[in-house]
PDB file of C-alpha atoms and ligand atoms in Angstrom:
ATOM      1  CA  UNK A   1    -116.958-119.171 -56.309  1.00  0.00           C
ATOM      2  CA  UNK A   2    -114.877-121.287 -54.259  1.00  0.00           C
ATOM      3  CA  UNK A   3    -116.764-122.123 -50.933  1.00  0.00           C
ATOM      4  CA  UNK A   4    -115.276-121.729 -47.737  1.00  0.00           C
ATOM      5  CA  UNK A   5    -116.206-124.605 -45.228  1.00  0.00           C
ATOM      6  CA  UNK A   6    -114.970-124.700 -41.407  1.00  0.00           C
ATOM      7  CA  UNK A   7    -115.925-126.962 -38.977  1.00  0.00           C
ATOM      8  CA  UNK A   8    -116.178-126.683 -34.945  1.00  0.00           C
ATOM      9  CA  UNK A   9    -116.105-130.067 -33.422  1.00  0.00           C
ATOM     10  CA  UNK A  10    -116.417-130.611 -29.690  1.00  0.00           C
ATOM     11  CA  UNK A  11    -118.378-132.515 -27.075  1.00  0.00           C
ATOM     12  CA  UNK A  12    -120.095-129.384 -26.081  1.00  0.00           C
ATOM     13  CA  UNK A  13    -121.826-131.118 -22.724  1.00  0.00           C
ATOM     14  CA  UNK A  14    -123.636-128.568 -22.993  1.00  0.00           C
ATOM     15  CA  UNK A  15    -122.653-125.490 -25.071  1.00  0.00           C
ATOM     16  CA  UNK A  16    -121.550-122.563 -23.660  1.00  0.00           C
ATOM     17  CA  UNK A  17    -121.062-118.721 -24.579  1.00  0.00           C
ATOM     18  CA  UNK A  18    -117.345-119.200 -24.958  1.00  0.00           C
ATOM     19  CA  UNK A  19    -118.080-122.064 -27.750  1.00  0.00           C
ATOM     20  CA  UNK A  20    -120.754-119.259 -28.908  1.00  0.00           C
ATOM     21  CA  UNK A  21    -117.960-116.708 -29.086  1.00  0.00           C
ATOM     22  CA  UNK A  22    -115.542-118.871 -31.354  1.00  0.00           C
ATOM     23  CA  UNK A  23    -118.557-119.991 -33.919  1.00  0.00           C
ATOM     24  CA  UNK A  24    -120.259-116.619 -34.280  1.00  0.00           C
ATOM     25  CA  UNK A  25    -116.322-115.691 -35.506  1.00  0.00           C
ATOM     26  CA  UNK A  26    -115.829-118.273 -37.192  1.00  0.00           C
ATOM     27  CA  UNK A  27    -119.376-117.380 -39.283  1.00  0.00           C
ATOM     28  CA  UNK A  28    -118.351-113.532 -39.769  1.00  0.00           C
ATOM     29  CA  UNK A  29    -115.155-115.199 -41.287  1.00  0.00           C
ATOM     30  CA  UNK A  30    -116.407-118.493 -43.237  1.00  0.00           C
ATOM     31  CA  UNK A  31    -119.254-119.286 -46.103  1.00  0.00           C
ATOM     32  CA  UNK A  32    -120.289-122.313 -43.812  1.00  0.00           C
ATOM     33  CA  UNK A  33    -119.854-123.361 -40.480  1.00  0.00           C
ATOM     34  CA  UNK A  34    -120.173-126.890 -39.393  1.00  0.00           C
ATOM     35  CA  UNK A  35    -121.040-127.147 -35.514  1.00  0.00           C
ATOM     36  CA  UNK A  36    -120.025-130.957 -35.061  1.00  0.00           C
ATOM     37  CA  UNK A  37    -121.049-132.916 -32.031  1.00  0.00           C
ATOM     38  CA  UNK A  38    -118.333-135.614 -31.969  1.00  0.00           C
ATOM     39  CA  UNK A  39    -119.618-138.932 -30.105  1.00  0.00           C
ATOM     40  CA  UNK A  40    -117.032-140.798 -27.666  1.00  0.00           C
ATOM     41  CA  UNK A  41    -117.971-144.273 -26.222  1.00  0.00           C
ATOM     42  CA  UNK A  42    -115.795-143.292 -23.570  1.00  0.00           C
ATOM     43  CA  UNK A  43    -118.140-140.526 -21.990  1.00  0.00           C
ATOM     44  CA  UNK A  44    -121.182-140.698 -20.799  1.00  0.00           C
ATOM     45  CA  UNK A  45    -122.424-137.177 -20.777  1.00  0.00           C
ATOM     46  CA  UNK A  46    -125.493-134.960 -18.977  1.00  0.00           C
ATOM     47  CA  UNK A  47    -127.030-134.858 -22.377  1.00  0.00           C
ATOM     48  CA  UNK A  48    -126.767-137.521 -25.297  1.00  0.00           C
ATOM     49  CA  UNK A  49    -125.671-136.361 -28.573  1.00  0.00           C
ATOM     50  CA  UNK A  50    -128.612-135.584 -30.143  1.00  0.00           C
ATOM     51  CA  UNK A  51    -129.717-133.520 -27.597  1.00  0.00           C
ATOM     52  CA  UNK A  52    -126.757-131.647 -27.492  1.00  0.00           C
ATOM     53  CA  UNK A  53    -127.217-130.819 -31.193  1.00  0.00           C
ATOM     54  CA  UNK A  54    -130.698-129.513 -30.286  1.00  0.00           C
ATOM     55  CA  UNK A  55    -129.464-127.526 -27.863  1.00  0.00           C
ATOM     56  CA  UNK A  56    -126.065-126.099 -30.258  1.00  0.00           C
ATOM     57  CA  UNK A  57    -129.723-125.732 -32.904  1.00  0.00           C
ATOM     58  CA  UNK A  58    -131.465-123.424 -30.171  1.00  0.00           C
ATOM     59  CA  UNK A  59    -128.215-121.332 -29.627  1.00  0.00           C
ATOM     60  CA  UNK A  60    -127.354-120.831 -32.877  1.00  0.00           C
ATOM     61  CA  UNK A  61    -130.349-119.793 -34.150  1.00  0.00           C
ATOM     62  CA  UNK A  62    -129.901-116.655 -35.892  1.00  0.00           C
ATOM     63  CA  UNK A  63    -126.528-117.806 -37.570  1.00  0.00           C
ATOM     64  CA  UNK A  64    -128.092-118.366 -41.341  1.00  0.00           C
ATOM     65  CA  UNK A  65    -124.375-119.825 -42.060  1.00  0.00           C
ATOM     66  CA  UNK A  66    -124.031-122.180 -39.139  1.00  0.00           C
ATOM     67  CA  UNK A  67    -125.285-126.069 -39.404  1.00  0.00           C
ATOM     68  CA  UNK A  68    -125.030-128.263 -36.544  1.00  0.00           C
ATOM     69  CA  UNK A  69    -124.251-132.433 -36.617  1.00  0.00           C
ATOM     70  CA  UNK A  70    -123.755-135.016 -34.975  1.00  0.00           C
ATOM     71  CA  UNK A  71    -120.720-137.910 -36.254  1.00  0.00           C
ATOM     72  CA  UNK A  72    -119.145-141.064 -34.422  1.00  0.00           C
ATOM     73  CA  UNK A  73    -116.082-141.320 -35.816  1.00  0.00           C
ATOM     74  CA  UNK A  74    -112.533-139.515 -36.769  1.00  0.00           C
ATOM     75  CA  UNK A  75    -112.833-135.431 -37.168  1.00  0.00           C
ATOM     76  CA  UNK A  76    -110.096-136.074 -40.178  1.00  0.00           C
ATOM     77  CA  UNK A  77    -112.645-138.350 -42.043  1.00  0.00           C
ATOM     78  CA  UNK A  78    -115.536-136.253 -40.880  1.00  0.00           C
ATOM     79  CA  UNK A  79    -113.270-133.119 -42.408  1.00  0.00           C
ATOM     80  CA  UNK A  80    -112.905-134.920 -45.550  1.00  0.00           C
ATOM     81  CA  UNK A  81    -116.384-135.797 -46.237  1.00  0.00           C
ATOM     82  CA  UNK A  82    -117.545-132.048 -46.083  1.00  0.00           C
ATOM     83  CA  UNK A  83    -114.262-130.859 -47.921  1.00  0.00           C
ATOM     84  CA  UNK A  84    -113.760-128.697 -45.016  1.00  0.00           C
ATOM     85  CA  UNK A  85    -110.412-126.103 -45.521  1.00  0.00           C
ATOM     86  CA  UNK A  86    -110.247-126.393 -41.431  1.00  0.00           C
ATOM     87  CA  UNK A  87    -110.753-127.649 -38.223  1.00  0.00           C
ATOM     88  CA  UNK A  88    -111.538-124.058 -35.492  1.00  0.00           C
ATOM     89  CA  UNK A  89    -110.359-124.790 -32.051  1.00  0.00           C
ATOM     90  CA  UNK A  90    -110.304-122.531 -29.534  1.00  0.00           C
ATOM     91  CA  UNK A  91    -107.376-121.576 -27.190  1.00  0.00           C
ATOM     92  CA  UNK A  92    -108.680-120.531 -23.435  1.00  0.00           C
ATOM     93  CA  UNK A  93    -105.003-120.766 -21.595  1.00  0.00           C
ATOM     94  CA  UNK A  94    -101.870-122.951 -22.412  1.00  0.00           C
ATOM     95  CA  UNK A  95    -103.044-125.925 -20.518  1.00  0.00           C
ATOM     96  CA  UNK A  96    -105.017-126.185 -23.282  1.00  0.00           C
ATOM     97  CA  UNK A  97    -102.471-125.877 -26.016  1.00  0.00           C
ATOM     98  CA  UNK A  98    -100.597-129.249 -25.291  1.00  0.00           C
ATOM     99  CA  UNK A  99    -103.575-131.310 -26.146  1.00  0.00           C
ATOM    100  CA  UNK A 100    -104.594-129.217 -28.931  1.00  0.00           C
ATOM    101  CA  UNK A 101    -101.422-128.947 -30.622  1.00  0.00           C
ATOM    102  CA  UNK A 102    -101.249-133.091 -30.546  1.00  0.00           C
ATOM    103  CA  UNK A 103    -104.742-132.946 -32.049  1.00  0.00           C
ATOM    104  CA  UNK A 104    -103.719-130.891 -34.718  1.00  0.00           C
ATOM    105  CA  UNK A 105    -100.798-132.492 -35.755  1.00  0.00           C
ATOM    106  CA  UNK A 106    -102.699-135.708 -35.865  1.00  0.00           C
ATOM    107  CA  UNK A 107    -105.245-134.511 -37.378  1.00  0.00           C
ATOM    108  CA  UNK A 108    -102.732-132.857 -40.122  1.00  0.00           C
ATOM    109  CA  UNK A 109    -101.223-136.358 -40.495  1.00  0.00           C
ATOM    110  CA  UNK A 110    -104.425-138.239 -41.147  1.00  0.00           C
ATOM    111  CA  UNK A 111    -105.766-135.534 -43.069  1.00  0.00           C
ATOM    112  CA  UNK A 112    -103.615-133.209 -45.155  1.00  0.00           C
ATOM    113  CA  UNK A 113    -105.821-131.088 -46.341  1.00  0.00           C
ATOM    114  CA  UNK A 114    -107.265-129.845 -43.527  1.00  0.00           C
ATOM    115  CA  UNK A 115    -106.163-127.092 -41.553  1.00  0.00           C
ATOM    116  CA  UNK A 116    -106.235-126.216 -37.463  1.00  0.00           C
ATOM    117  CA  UNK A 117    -106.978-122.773 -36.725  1.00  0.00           C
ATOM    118  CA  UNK A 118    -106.929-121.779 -33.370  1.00  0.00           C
ATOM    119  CA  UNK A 119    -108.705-118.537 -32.198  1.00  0.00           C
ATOM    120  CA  UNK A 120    -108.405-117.276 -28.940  1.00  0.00           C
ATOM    121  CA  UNK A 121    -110.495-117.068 -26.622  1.00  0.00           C
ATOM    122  CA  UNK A 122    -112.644-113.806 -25.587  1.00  0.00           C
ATOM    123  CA  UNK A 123    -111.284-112.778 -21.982  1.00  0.00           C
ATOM    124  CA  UNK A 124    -114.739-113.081 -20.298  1.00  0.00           C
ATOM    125  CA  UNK A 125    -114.591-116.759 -21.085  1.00  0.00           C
ATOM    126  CA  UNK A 126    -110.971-117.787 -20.229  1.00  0.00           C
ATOM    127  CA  UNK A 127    -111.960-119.403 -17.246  1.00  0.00           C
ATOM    128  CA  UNK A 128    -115.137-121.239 -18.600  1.00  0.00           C
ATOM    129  CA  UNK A 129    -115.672-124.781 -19.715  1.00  0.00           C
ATOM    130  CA  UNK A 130    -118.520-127.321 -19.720  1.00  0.00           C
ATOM    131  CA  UNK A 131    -117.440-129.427 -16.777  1.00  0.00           C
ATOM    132  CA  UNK A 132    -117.646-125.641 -14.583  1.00  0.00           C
ATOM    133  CA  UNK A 133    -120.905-125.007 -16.027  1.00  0.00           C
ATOM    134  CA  UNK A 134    -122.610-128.555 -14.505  1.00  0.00           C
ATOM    135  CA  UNK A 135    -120.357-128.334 -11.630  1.00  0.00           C
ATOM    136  CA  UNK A 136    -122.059-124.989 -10.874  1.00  0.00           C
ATOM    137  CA  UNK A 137    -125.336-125.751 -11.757  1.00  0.00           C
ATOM    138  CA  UNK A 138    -125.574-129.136  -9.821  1.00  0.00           C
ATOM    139  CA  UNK A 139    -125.095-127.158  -6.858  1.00  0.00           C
ATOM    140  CA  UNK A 140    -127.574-124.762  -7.452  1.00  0.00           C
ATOM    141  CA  UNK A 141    -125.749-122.004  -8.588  1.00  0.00           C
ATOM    142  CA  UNK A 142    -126.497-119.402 -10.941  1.00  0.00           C
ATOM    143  CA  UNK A 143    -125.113-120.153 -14.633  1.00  0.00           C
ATOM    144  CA  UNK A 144    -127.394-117.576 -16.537  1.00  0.00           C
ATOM    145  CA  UNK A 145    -123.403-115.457 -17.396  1.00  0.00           C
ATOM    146  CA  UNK A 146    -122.138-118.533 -19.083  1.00  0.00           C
ATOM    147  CA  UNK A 147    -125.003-120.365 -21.390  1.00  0.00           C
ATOM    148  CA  UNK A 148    -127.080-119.206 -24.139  1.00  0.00           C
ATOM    149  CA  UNK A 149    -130.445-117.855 -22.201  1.00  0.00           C
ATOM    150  CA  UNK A 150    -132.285-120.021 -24.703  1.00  0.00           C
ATOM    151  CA  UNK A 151    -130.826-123.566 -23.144  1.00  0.00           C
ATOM    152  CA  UNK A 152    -130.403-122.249 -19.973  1.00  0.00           C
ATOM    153  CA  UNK A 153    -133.826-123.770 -18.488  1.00  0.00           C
ATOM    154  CA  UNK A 154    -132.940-126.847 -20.298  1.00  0.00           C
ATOM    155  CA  UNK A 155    -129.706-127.287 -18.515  1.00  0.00           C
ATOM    156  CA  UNK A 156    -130.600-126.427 -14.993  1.00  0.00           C
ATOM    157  CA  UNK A 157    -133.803-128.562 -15.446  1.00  0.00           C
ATOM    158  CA  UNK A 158    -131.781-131.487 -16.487  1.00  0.00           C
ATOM    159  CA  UNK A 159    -129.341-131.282 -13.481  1.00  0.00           C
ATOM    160  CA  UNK A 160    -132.573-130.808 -10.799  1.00  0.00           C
ATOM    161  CA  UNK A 161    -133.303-134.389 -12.129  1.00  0.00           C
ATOM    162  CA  UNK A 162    -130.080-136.176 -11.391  1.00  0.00           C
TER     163      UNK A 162
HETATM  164  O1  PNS B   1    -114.866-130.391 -26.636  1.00  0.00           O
HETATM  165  P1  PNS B   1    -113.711-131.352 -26.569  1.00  0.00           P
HETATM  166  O2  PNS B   1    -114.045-132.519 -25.670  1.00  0.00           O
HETATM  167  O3  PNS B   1    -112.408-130.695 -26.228  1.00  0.00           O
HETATM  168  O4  PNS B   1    -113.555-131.932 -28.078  1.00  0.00           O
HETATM  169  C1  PNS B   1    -112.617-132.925 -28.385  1.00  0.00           C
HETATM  170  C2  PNS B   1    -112.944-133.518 -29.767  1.00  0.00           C
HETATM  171  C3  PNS B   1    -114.349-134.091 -29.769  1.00  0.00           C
HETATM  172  C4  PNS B   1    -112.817-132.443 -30.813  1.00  0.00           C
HETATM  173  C5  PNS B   1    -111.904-134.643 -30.038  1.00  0.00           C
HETATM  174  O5  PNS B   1    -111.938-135.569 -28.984  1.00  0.00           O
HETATM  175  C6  PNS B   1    -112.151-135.346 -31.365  1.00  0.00           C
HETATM  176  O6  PNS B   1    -111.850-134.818 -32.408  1.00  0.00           O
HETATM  177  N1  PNS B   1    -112.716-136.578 -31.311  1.00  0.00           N
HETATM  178  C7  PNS B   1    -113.024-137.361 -32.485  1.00  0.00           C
HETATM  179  C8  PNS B   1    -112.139-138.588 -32.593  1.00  0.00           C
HETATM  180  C9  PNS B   1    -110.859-138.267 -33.343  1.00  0.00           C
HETATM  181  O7  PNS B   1    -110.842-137.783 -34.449  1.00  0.00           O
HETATM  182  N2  PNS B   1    -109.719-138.562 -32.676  1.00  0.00           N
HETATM  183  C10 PNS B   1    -108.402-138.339 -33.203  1.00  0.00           C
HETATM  184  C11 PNS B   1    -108.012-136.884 -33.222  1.00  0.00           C
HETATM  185  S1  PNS B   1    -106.667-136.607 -32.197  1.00  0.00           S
END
């Protein structure tokens, strides 16, 4: 049988339901799910990579098709090396869909034979991204609607430290 392969790449500084939303769909639909934390020399995040795939591991668990990584380097290469048939992105609003679409078509020229799918986003988490989360959280307010429960301590401990 011919394996289906899909990957999710993203910073995910921290994870949060909405990326939950878009992988759990993407597993219903796929034989394998790559959850890909992409490094970037240019961003220093709250957590470092390789926590961030622990806590992606944590959230996930219960997924039996869902793997999680870590790669520095370009998502077309990364895409190639797992013979991935696509790249899942998801679409909150169109101020995301300028920057996405430019990804894509890049991505389409350094790679051709991956695809970008883009799923859209769940209403409840139109509004949510990672930046809100530790804005919210650094100011002591309550982010147990918008992160797995299971990383929730993790996060809010992290940001009582800074
Ligand atoms: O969660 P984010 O920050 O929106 O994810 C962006 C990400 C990590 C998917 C993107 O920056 C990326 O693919 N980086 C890897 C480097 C790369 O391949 N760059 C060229 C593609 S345009």
């Amino acid at each position: 049988m011919n394996e289906k392969t899909v990957i999710c790449p993203g910073s995910f500084d921290p994870i949060t339901l909405g990326h939950i939303d878009i992988i759990s769909r993407a597993s219903a639909m796929f034989d394998k799910v790559i959850v890909v934390v992409m490094k970037n020399k240019d961003k220093n995040g709250l957590f470092s990579p390789e926590e961030r795939k622990s806590l992606i591991q944590k959230a996930v668990n219960g997924l039996p098709n869902v793997e999680v990584d870590v790669y520095d380097g370009l998502l077309a290469d990364y895409a190639r090396q797992k013979e991935a048939t696509a790249i899942i992105k998801g679409l909150r609003a169109m101020s995301d869909f300028e920057y996405e679409f430019q990804m894509a078509l890049t991505n389409k020229k350094l790679n051709p034979e991956v695809e970008t799918l883009f799923f859209t986003t769940s209403t409840e988490y139109m509004y949510l991204s990672s930046s809100m989360v530790k804005q919210i959280a650094s100011m002591g307010g309550d982010i147990s609607s918008f992160v797995p429960e299971s990383i929730l301590d993790d996060i809010v401990k992290r940001l009582g430290k800074q």
